[in-house]
Amino acid sequence: MNETELMDQPAANAPALDAGTQAIFVDYLLHLGDNGLILGQRLGEWCGHGPVLEEDIAMTNIALDLIGQARMLLTRAGEIEGAGRDEDALAYTRDALAFRNLLLVEQPNGDFALTMVRQFLFSAWSYELYRRLTASTDPGLAAIAAKAVKEAAYHRRHSGEWLIRLGDGTAESKRRAQDALDDLWIFTDEMFEAQPGDAALAAAGLIPEPSSLRPDWEAMVERVLAEATLTRPDPGFRREGGRTGRHSEYLGHILSELQFLQRAYPGAQW
Amino acid sequence: MTLAATSTPKDAADVRALLDAVTDPEIPVLTIGDLGILRDVRVDDAGAVTVVITPTYTGCPAMSAIELAIRDRLLEAGCEAVRVETVLSPAWTTDWMSAEGRRKLEAYGIAPPADGAGEGRGALFAADPTVRCPHCGSQETEKVSEFGSTACKALYRCRACAEPFDYFKCI
């Protein structure tokens, strides 16, 4: 088992980083974990409300994968931080300003088309990201990425096929898919936007440069949009700020549901 | 007095034999060995047992139930110190499911992962694998949904016998 990274022995495999880089890396791991946690929570809102039973199950299955990834990523963030915060402390006791997720994932579900467009734009990106993170110099993150990339590929396929079905479907389904794409496109630049600390993390081999994901992401998106007979929105107004804690009004409402129990009954277990 | 077969396990082989009774709570015909999630068993000189498992999917809710079942089984058999470790790397793949596991799955009514099919770059437009109906054996089947009753399964339907069935998806 010498090729195996033991999750239970973080101290043994944490990369040696100076304090500044370590703090930036913790923030980056929170970014990844929060993406999974918040999108998983959004998808969970569909439970019992899906347009058909199969898709109801699909969305909650995807939520399960994303929350599974979030648990591991937040656990890893806590290990690297070394301040005694575990996955629960990070998920349930941080305020909105301390969340590092993309604005895209906190956007409301809208209709089924919007949820599928959001999922496709996100999964096409997370697939490219996790594929590269399998080579991270942090063995803990590399191991999580190796699991997550397989799941992201599956989510990308599922949502991509829905985009094609909706875009190249009826006039109504096409209109809804195009509207969703137009509404969400302003949040996509943020995925490729580097934060000041990212260069140091990339230089240490911990993460890829965010902008390096763009060509492969665009190629996949273009391919699916062409098949779906949907039009790529014009670049223009863009929104960003999730990675620095400047969120939309929606995040606070998500957290009020997600964190209620642990806020009202701190440390409650079941 | 000689040791009976039910006495305290002495080595990794004894522990593995005991773990043959530990099954996936959601697919009770498969042992954790059949599934390929049992990665290692170690017994140190003092008799302390370490069992290493890996999740199929990151969010698999069965993992804690499996961990408890392993612990219960070994403590019940007389092991005094049991430690269950979860590892992520190398990532689990359906290739690790045993031939016996595949046979048992099909007999149970779940189509086993198709040979050779696998996720890779550009899988988006790849053809779906041919999945054999576990009820009638026909290959005239179609996918109903990419997601089934658990994270590891997809939902299919047989066009020959008209029965729906789960397919253990290939990752």
Short mmCIF file of C-alpha atoms in Angstrom, two decimals:
data_model
loop_
_atom_site.label_atom_id
_atom_site.label_comp_id
_atom_site.label_asym_id
_atom_site.label_seq_id
_atom_site.Cartn_x
_atom_site.Cartn_y
_atom_site.Cartn_z
CA MET A 1 0.00 0.00 0.00
CA ASN A 2 2.99 2.31 -0.32
CA GLU A 3 1.29 4.16 -3.19
CA THR A 4 -1.63 4.92 -0.93
CA GLU A 5 -2.20 8.29 0.70
CA LEU A 6 -3.66 7.85 4.12
CA MET A 7 -6.32 10.44 4.91
CA ASP A 8 -5.91 9.66 8.57
CA GLN A 9 -2.29 10.77 8.58
CA PRO A 10 -2.38 14.32 7.25
CA ALA A 11 0.67 15.46 9.17
CA ALA A 12 2.75 12.86 7.37
CA ASN A 13 1.89 14.06 3.89
CA ALA A 14 1.21 17.79 4.20
CA PRO A 15 3.45 19.72 1.79
CA ALA A 16 6.12 21.90 3.40
CA LEU A 17 4.95 25.47 2.81
CA ASP A 18 5.88 28.81 4.33
CA ALA A 19 3.17 30.39 6.45
CA GLY A 20 2.05 32.83 3.76
CA THR A 21 1.69 30.20 1.03
CA GLN A 22 -0.01 27.87 3.47
CA ALA A 23 -2.70 30.44 4.28
CA ILE A 24 -3.32 31.07 0.58
CA PHE A 25 -3.53 27.34 -0.07
CA VAL A 26 -6.07 26.89 2.73
CA ASP A 27 -8.13 29.64 1.10
CA TYR A 28 -7.91 27.83 -2.24
CA LEU A 29 -9.03 24.54 -0.69
CA LEU A 30 -11.98 26.40 0.85
CA HIS A 31 -12.79 27.71 -2.64
CA LEU A 32 -12.97 24.16 -4.00
CA GLY A 33 -14.84 22.80 -0.99
CA ASP A 34 -17.32 25.67 -0.92
CA ASN A 35 -18.10 25.21 -4.62
CA GLY A 36 -19.13 21.63 -3.88
CA LEU A 37 -20.98 22.46 -0.69
CA ILE A 38 -23.03 25.33 -2.09
CA LEU A 39 -23.85 23.73 -5.44
CA GLY A 40 -24.70 20.50 -3.61
CA GLN A 41 -27.07 22.44 -1.35
CA ARG A 42 -28.68 24.14 -4.37
CA LEU A 43 -29.20 20.82 -6.15
CA GLY A 44 -30.65 19.36 -2.96
CA GLU A 45 -33.42 21.96 -3.19
CA TRP A 46 -34.72 19.99 -6.18
CA CYS A 47 -35.37 16.92 -4.00
CA GLY A 48 -39.05 16.10 -4.49
CA HIS A 49 -39.47 18.86 -7.09
CA GLY A 50 -37.76 17.44 -10.17
CA PRO A 51 -39.65 17.54 -13.48
CA VAL A 52 -39.55 13.74 -13.66
CA LEU A 53 -38.55 11.17 -11.05
CA GLU A 54 -35.36 10.16 -12.88
CA GLU A 55 -34.05 13.72 -12.95
CA ASP A 56 -35.07 14.32 -9.36
CA ILE A 57 -32.85 11.36 -8.48
CA ALA A 58 -30.11 12.53 -10.84
CA MET A 59 -29.86 15.99 -9.28
CA THR A 60 -29.72 14.65 -5.75
CA ASN A 61 -27.13 12.06 -6.81
CA ILE A 62 -24.98 14.84 -8.23
CA ALA A 63 -25.51 16.77 -4.99
CA LEU A 64 -24.29 13.73 -3.07
CA ASP A 65 -21.08 13.57 -5.12
CA LEU A 66 -20.48 17.29 -4.67
CA ILE A 67 -21.07 17.21 -0.93
CA GLY A 68 -18.79 14.17 -0.69
CA GLN A 69 -16.08 16.15 -2.47
CA ALA A 70 -16.74 19.15 -0.23
CA ARG A 71 -16.34 17.05 2.93
CA MET A 72 -12.93 15.83 1.80
CA LEU A 73 -11.77 19.24 0.60
CA LEU A 74 -12.86 21.05 3.76
CA THR A 75 -11.25 18.32 5.85
CA ARG A 76 -8.04 18.83 3.90
CA ALA A 77 -8.26 22.61 4.34
CA GLY A 78 -8.57 22.10 8.10
CA GLU A 79 -5.60 19.72 8.16
CA ILE A 80 -3.35 22.11 6.26
CA GLU A 81 -4.52 25.03 8.37
CA GLY A 82 -3.71 23.08 11.53
CA ALA A 83 -5.95 25.22 13.75
CA GLY A 84 -8.26 22.40 14.76
CA ARG A 85 -11.15 23.22 12.42
CA ASP A 86 -12.76 20.13 10.91
CA GLU A 87 -15.20 19.84 7.99
CA ASP A 88 -18.18 20.63 10.21
CA ALA A 89 -16.61 23.71 11.77
CA LEU A 90 -15.77 25.01 8.29
CA ALA A 91 -19.14 24.21 6.75
CA TYR A 92 -21.37 25.31 9.60
CA THR A 93 -19.69 28.14 11.43
CA ARG A 94 -18.24 30.44 8.79
CA ASP A 95 -20.22 33.48 7.72
CA ALA A 96 -20.95 34.41 4.13
CA LEU A 97 -17.94 36.74 3.88
CA ALA A 98 -15.62 33.80 4.63
CA PHE A 99 -17.06 31.60 1.86
CA ARG A 100 -14.90 31.28 -1.26
CA ASN A 101 -17.26 29.67 -3.77
CA LEU A 102 -17.88 30.94 -7.29
CA LEU A 103 -20.87 33.23 -7.70
CA LEU A 104 -22.15 30.82 -10.36
CA VAL A 105 -22.89 28.01 -7.90
CA GLU A 106 -24.96 30.14 -5.52
CA GLN A 107 -27.35 31.35 -8.21
CA PRO A 108 -30.95 30.19 -7.68
CA ASN A 109 -32.07 27.01 -9.43
CA GLY A 110 -34.53 28.76 -11.72
CA ASP A 111 -36.17 26.25 -14.04
CA PHE A 112 -34.72 22.87 -15.01
CA ALA A 113 -32.95 24.42 -18.01
CA LEU A 114 -31.15 26.93 -15.82
CA THR A 115 -30.07 24.25 -13.37
CA MET A 116 -28.70 22.14 -16.25
CA VAL A 117 -26.89 25.09 -17.87
CA ARG A 118 -25.34 26.03 -14.51
CA GLN A 119 -24.30 22.41 -13.98
CA PHE A 120 -22.77 22.09 -17.42
CA LEU A 121 -20.79 25.35 -17.23
CA PHE A 122 -19.53 24.33 -13.79
CA SER A 123 -18.84 20.64 -14.49
CA ALA A 124 -16.98 21.37 -17.74
CA TRP A 125 -14.74 23.67 -15.67
CA SER A 126 -14.33 21.39 -12.64
CA TYR A 127 -13.48 18.46 -14.92
CA GLU A 128 -10.59 20.42 -16.44
CA LEU A 129 -9.52 21.65 -13.02
CA TYR A 130 -9.56 18.28 -11.24
CA ARG A 131 -7.85 16.60 -14.17
CA ARG A 132 -4.91 18.94 -13.59
CA LEU A 133 -5.12 18.77 -9.80
CA THR A 134 -4.42 15.02 -9.92
CA ALA A 135 -0.80 16.19 -10.40
CA SER A 136 -0.87 18.59 -7.43
CA THR A 137 2.22 18.55 -5.23
CA ASP A 138 -0.17 18.19 -2.28
CA PRO A 139 -0.79 14.42 -2.25
CA GLY A 140 -4.00 14.92 -0.27
CA LEU A 141 -5.50 17.22 -2.89
CA ALA A 142 -4.20 15.01 -5.72
CA ALA A 143 -5.99 12.01 -4.22
CA ILE A 144 -9.27 13.91 -3.86
CA ALA A 145 -8.94 15.19 -7.43
CA ALA A 146 -8.49 11.66 -8.76
CA LYS A 147 -11.89 10.77 -7.30
CA ALA A 148 -13.56 14.05 -8.23
CA VAL A 149 -12.48 14.06 -11.88
CA LYS A 150 -14.40 10.84 -12.55
CA GLU A 151 -17.53 12.30 -10.97
CA ALA A 152 -17.15 15.63 -12.79
CA ALA A 153 -16.89 13.78 -16.11
CA TYR A 154 -20.17 12.04 -15.37
CA HIS A 155 -21.90 15.26 -14.33
CA ARG A 156 -20.61 17.05 -17.42
CA ARG A 157 -21.94 14.33 -19.65
CA HIS A 158 -25.34 14.30 -17.99
CA SER A 159 -25.83 18.08 -18.08
CA GLY A 160 -24.25 18.41 -21.53
CA GLU A 161 -26.68 15.89 -22.98
CA TRP A 162 -29.56 17.81 -21.40
CA LEU A 163 -28.31 21.04 -22.96
CA ILE A 164 -28.37 19.37 -26.36
CA ARG A 165 -31.81 17.90 -25.75
CA LEU A 166 -33.24 21.23 -24.56
CA GLY A 167 -31.45 23.47 -27.06
CA ASP A 168 -32.23 21.28 -30.03
CA GLY A 169 -35.71 20.47 -28.72
CA THR A 170 -38.94 22.46 -28.90
CA ALA A 171 -39.18 26.21 -29.34
CA GLU A 172 -40.03 26.50 -25.65
CA SER A 173 -37.16 24.35 -24.40
CA LYS A 174 -34.73 26.17 -26.70
CA ARG A 175 -35.89 29.57 -25.46
CA ARG A 176 -35.47 28.51 -21.84
CA ALA A 177 -32.01 27.04 -22.43
CA GLN A 178 -30.85 30.13 -24.30
CA ASP A 179 -32.25 32.45 -21.63
CA ALA A 180 -30.45 30.46 -18.94
CA LEU A 181 -27.19 30.61 -20.86
CA ASP A 182 -27.54 34.37 -21.35
CA ASP A 183 -28.30 34.86 -17.64
CA LEU A 184 -25.42 32.76 -16.33
CA TRP A 185 -22.70 33.66 -18.83
CA ILE A 186 -21.70 36.75 -16.82
CA PHE A 187 -20.49 34.45 -14.02
CA THR A 188 -18.16 32.32 -16.17
CA ASP A 189 -15.16 34.67 -16.37
CA GLU A 190 -14.71 34.30 -12.63
CA MET A 191 -13.67 30.66 -13.10
CA PHE A 192 -10.53 31.73 -14.97
CA GLU A 193 -9.70 34.82 -12.96
CA ALA A 194 -6.51 34.47 -10.86
CA GLN A 195 -6.37 35.81 -7.34
CA PRO A 196 -3.15 37.50 -6.19
CA GLY A 197 -1.95 34.38 -4.37
CA ASP A 198 -2.60 31.92 -7.18
CA ALA A 199 0.76 32.48 -8.87
CA ALA A 200 2.61 31.35 -5.74
CA LEU A 201 0.45 28.22 -5.51
CA ALA A 202 0.99 27.45 -9.18
CA ALA A 203 4.74 28.01 -8.83
CA ALA A 204 4.75 25.46 -5.98
CA GLY A 205 2.95 22.98 -8.24
CA LEU A 206 -0.09 22.92 -5.96
CA ILE A 207 -2.63 24.18 -8.51
CA PRO A 208 -2.81 25.05 -12.22
CA GLU A 209 -3.00 28.70 -13.29
CA PRO A 210 -6.76 29.41 -13.48
CA SER A 211 -6.45 30.91 -16.97
CA SER A 212 -4.81 27.71 -18.26
CA LEU A 213 -8.17 25.89 -18.06
CA ARG A 214 -9.87 28.26 -20.45
CA PRO A 215 -8.98 26.77 -23.87
CA ASP A 216 -10.14 23.25 -23.00
CA TRP A 217 -13.27 24.55 -21.26
CA GLU A 218 -14.16 26.72 -24.24
CA ALA A 219 -13.60 23.87 -26.69
CA MET A 220 -16.02 21.65 -24.75
CA VAL A 221 -18.61 24.39 -24.33
CA GLU A 222 -18.43 25.34 -28.01
CA ARG A 223 -18.89 21.73 -29.01
CA VAL A 224 -21.99 21.29 -26.91
CA LEU A 225 -23.51 24.65 -27.83
CA ALA A 226 -23.05 23.83 -31.51
CA GLU A 227 -24.77 20.48 -31.07
CA ALA A 228 -27.49 22.16 -29.01
CA THR A 229 -28.00 24.89 -31.65
CA LEU A 230 -27.55 27.48 -28.89
CA THR A 231 -25.78 30.79 -29.33
CA ARG A 232 -22.76 31.70 -27.25
CA PRO A 233 -23.59 34.96 -25.45
CA ASP A 234 -21.53 38.04 -26.23
CA PRO A 235 -18.88 38.85 -23.68
CA GLY A 236 -19.85 41.97 -21.84
CA PHE A 237 -20.88 42.67 -18.31
CA ARG A 238 -19.21 40.26 -15.90
CA ARG A 239 -19.59 39.49 -12.23
CA GLU A 240 -16.92 38.18 -9.91
CA GLY A 241 -15.98 38.35 -6.23
CA GLY A 242 -16.88 34.95 -4.80
CA ARG A 243 -13.28 34.03 -4.10
CA THR A 244 -12.79 37.17 -2.03
CA GLY A 245 -16.06 36.80 -0.15
CA ARG A 246 -18.05 39.38 -2.10
CA HIS A 247 -21.12 37.26 -2.72
CA SER A 248 -24.56 37.81 -4.16
CA GLU A 249 -27.47 38.24 -1.78
CA TYR A 250 -28.34 34.58 -2.27
CA LEU A 251 -25.50 33.08 -0.26
CA GLY A 252 -26.74 34.34 3.10
CA HIS A 253 -30.12 32.74 2.49
CA ILE A 254 -28.49 29.43 1.52
CA LEU A 255 -26.39 29.49 4.70
CA SER A 256 -29.39 30.31 6.87
CA GLU A 257 -30.84 26.93 5.89
CA LEU A 258 -27.58 25.01 5.70
CA GLN A 259 -26.22 26.25 9.03
CA PHE A 260 -29.40 26.64 11.06
CA LEU A 261 -29.12 23.52 13.17
CA GLN A 262 -25.48 23.96 14.17
CA ARG A 263 -26.03 27.67 14.85
CA ALA A 264 -29.08 27.02 17.03
CA TYR A 265 -27.63 23.94 18.77
CA PRO A 266 -23.83 24.25 18.55
CA GLY A 267 -22.06 20.90 18.47
CA ALA A 268 -25.30 18.93 18.13
CA GLN A 269 -24.71 15.36 16.95
CA TRP A 270 -26.99 12.60 15.80
CA MET B 1 -6.15 -27.39 23.46
CA THR B 2 -5.97 -26.63 19.75
CA LEU B 3 -7.43 -23.53 18.26
CA ALA B 4 -10.88 -24.00 16.80
CA ALA B 5 -11.81 -22.27 13.54
CA THR B 6 -13.83 -19.72 15.48
CA SER B 7 -11.00 -18.68 17.76
CA THR B 8 -9.37 -15.26 17.76
CA PRO B 9 -8.02 -14.46 14.28
CA LYS B 10 -4.23 -14.67 14.16
CA ASP B 11 -3.22 -13.29 10.79
CA ALA B 12 -4.41 -11.25 7.83
CA ALA B 13 -5.84 -14.34 6.10
CA ASP B 14 -8.03 -15.07 9.14
CA VAL B 15 -9.25 -11.48 9.16
CA ARG B 16 -10.00 -11.55 5.43
CA ALA B 17 -12.02 -14.74 5.93
CA LEU B 18 -14.07 -12.98 8.60
CA LEU B 19 -14.59 -9.97 6.37
CA ASP B 20 -16.18 -12.21 3.72
CA ALA B 21 -19.30 -11.79 5.85
CA VAL B 22 -19.28 -7.99 5.49
CA THR B 23 -21.45 -6.86 2.59
CA ASP B 24 -22.44 -3.58 1.00
CA PRO B 25 -25.64 -2.49 2.81
CA GLU B 26 -27.15 -1.30 -0.47
CA ILE B 27 -26.12 -4.33 -2.53
CA PRO B 28 -26.20 -7.10 0.07
CA VAL B 29 -25.05 -9.86 -2.31
CA LEU B 30 -21.63 -8.25 -2.68
CA THR B 31 -18.92 -8.52 -0.05
CA ILE B 32 -16.50 -5.64 0.37
CA GLY B 33 -13.90 -7.92 -1.21
CA ASP B 34 -16.11 -8.53 -4.29
CA LEU B 35 -16.58 -4.78 -4.70
CA GLY B 36 -12.87 -4.11 -4.55
CA ILE B 37 -13.21 -1.56 -1.77
CA LEU B 38 -11.25 -3.71 0.73
CA ARG B 39 -7.70 -2.58 -0.03
CA ASP B 40 -5.55 -4.04 2.70
CA VAL B 41 -5.57 -6.00 5.95
CA ARG B 42 -2.70 -5.88 8.42
CA VAL B 43 -2.24 -7.59 11.77
CA ASP B 44 0.66 -6.44 13.92
CA ASP B 45 2.64 -8.52 16.42
CA ALA B 46 0.35 -7.48 19.26
CA GLY B 47 -2.69 -8.69 17.28
CA ALA B 48 -4.01 -5.21 16.49
CA VAL B 49 -5.91 -5.25 13.21
CA THR B 50 -5.88 -2.48 10.59
CA VAL B 51 -8.39 -2.71 7.73
CA VAL B 52 -7.99 -0.32 4.79
CA ILE B 53 -11.02 0.54 2.65
CA THR B 54 -11.70 3.03 -0.17
CA PRO B 55 -14.99 4.66 -1.20
CA THR B 56 -16.61 3.97 -4.58
CA TYR B 57 -17.94 7.55 -4.81
CA THR B 58 -16.84 10.46 -2.63
CA GLY B 59 -20.32 10.92 -1.20
CA CYS B 60 -21.14 7.23 -0.79
CA PRO B 61 -23.39 7.16 2.30
CA ALA B 62 -22.69 3.45 2.86
CA MET B 63 -19.09 4.01 3.95
CA SER B 64 -19.78 4.62 7.62
CA ALA B 65 -22.17 1.65 7.75
CA ILE B 66 -19.47 -0.53 6.17
CA GLU B 67 -16.87 0.74 8.62
CA LEU B 68 -19.15 -0.11 11.54
CA ALA B 69 -19.90 -3.55 10.11
CA ILE B 70 -16.18 -4.31 9.78
CA ARG B 71 -15.53 -3.22 13.34
CA ASP B 72 -18.49 -5.21 14.70
CA ARG B 73 -17.52 -8.35 12.83
CA LEU B 74 -13.93 -8.31 14.03
CA LEU B 75 -14.67 -7.35 17.63
CA GLU B 76 -17.31 -10.06 17.78
CA ALA B 77 -14.73 -12.57 16.52
CA GLY B 78 -12.39 -11.69 19.36
CA CYS B 79 -10.07 -9.06 17.88
CA GLU B 80 -9.22 -6.60 20.61
CA ALA B 81 -7.90 -3.64 18.66
CA VAL B 82 -9.50 -2.78 15.31
CA ARG B 83 -8.69 0.27 13.22
CA VAL B 84 -10.45 1.05 9.94
CA GLU B 85 -8.64 3.45 7.64
CA THR B 86 -10.17 5.12 4.60
CA VAL B 87 -7.87 5.89 1.68
CA LEU B 88 -8.65 7.77 -1.53
CA SER B 89 -5.65 6.97 -3.65
CA PRO B 90 -5.44 5.12 -5.92
CA ALA B 91 -9.04 5.98 -6.84
CA TRP B 92 -11.48 3.07 -6.91
CA THR B 93 -12.48 1.79 -10.32
CA THR B 94 -15.07 -0.75 -11.38
CA ASP B 95 -12.12 -2.78 -12.77
CA TRP B 96 -11.48 -3.85 -9.19
CA MET B 97 -14.80 -5.64 -8.94
CA SER B 98 -14.10 -9.39 -8.91
CA ALA B 99 -15.40 -11.82 -11.55
CA GLU B 100 -17.34 -13.49 -8.76
CA GLY B 101 -18.78 -10.10 -7.78
CA ARG B 102 -19.92 -9.46 -11.37
CA ARG B 103 -21.59 -12.87 -11.54
CA LYS B 104 -23.38 -12.30 -8.23
CA LEU B 105 -24.52 -8.84 -9.29
CA GLU B 106 -26.10 -10.14 -12.48
CA ALA B 107 -27.81 -13.00 -10.64
CA TYR B 108 -29.18 -10.39 -8.21
CA GLY B 109 -30.72 -8.43 -11.10
CA ILE B 110 -28.15 -5.66 -11.50
CA ALA B 111 -26.19 -5.50 -14.76
CA PRO B 112 -22.46 -5.50 -13.93
CA PRO B 113 -20.16 -2.78 -15.32
CA ALA B 114 -19.55 -3.34 -19.03
CA ASP B 115 -16.08 -4.63 -19.86
CA GLY B 116 -13.63 -2.19 -21.29
CA ALA B 117 -15.96 0.78 -21.12
CA GLY B 118 -14.40 3.58 -19.18
CA GLU B 119 -14.49 7.27 -18.66
CA GLY B 120 -11.88 9.26 -20.46
CA ARG B 121 -11.32 12.56 -22.16
CA GLY B 122 -14.00 13.29 -24.67
CA ALA B 123 -16.43 10.80 -23.14
CA LEU B 124 -19.24 13.30 -23.64
CA PHE B 125 -20.21 12.09 -27.07
CA ALA B 126 -18.94 8.53 -26.74
CA ALA B 127 -21.41 5.73 -27.41
CA ASP B 128 -22.91 4.07 -24.37
CA PRO B 129 -21.66 0.55 -23.66
CA THR B 130 -23.80 -2.42 -24.61
CA VAL B 131 -25.52 -3.50 -21.43
CA ARG B 132 -27.00 -6.99 -21.15
CA CYS B 133 -30.39 -7.37 -19.47
CA PRO B 134 -29.82 -9.28 -16.19
CA HIS B 135 -33.34 -10.75 -16.44
CA CYS B 136 -33.53 -12.21 -19.95
CA GLY B 137 -30.00 -11.77 -21.28
CA SER B 138 -31.02 -9.61 -24.25
CA GLN B 139 -28.65 -6.92 -25.45
CA GLU B 140 -31.58 -4.85 -26.72
CA THR B 141 -31.52 -2.44 -23.82
CA GLU B 142 -31.70 1.32 -23.45
CA LYS B 143 -30.65 3.85 -20.86
CA VAL B 144 -33.49 5.56 -19.02
CA SER B 145 -31.39 7.73 -16.72
CA GLU B 146 -27.68 8.19 -16.01
CA PHE B 147 -28.48 8.04 -12.30
CA GLY B 148 -30.23 5.22 -10.48
CA SER B 149 -31.19 4.23 -6.96
CA THR B 150 -27.67 4.80 -5.63
CA ALA B 151 -24.66 6.88 -6.73
CA CYS B 152 -23.02 3.85 -8.33
CA LYS B 153 -25.94 2.82 -10.57
CA ALA B 154 -27.75 3.98 -13.72
CA LEU B 155 -31.28 3.06 -14.75
CA TYR B 156 -31.88 0.92 -17.86
CA ARG B 157 -34.82 -0.77 -19.55
CA CYS B 158 -34.88 -3.97 -21.59
CA ARG B 159 -36.66 -3.68 -24.94
CA ALA B 160 -37.00 -7.47 -25.20
CA CYS B 161 -38.62 -8.34 -21.86
CA ALA B 162 -39.72 -4.76 -21.02
CA GLU B 163 -38.30 -4.96 -17.49
CA PRO B 164 -36.45 -2.03 -15.97
CA PHE B 165 -33.13 -2.78 -14.25
CA ASP B 166 -30.16 -1.12 -12.55
CA TYR B 167 -26.78 -1.00 -14.27
CA PHE B 168 -23.66 -0.70 -12.11
CA LYS B 169 -22.03 2.18 -13.94
CA CYS B 170 -18.46 1.99 -15.04
CA ILE B 171 -15.97 4.48 -13.64
#
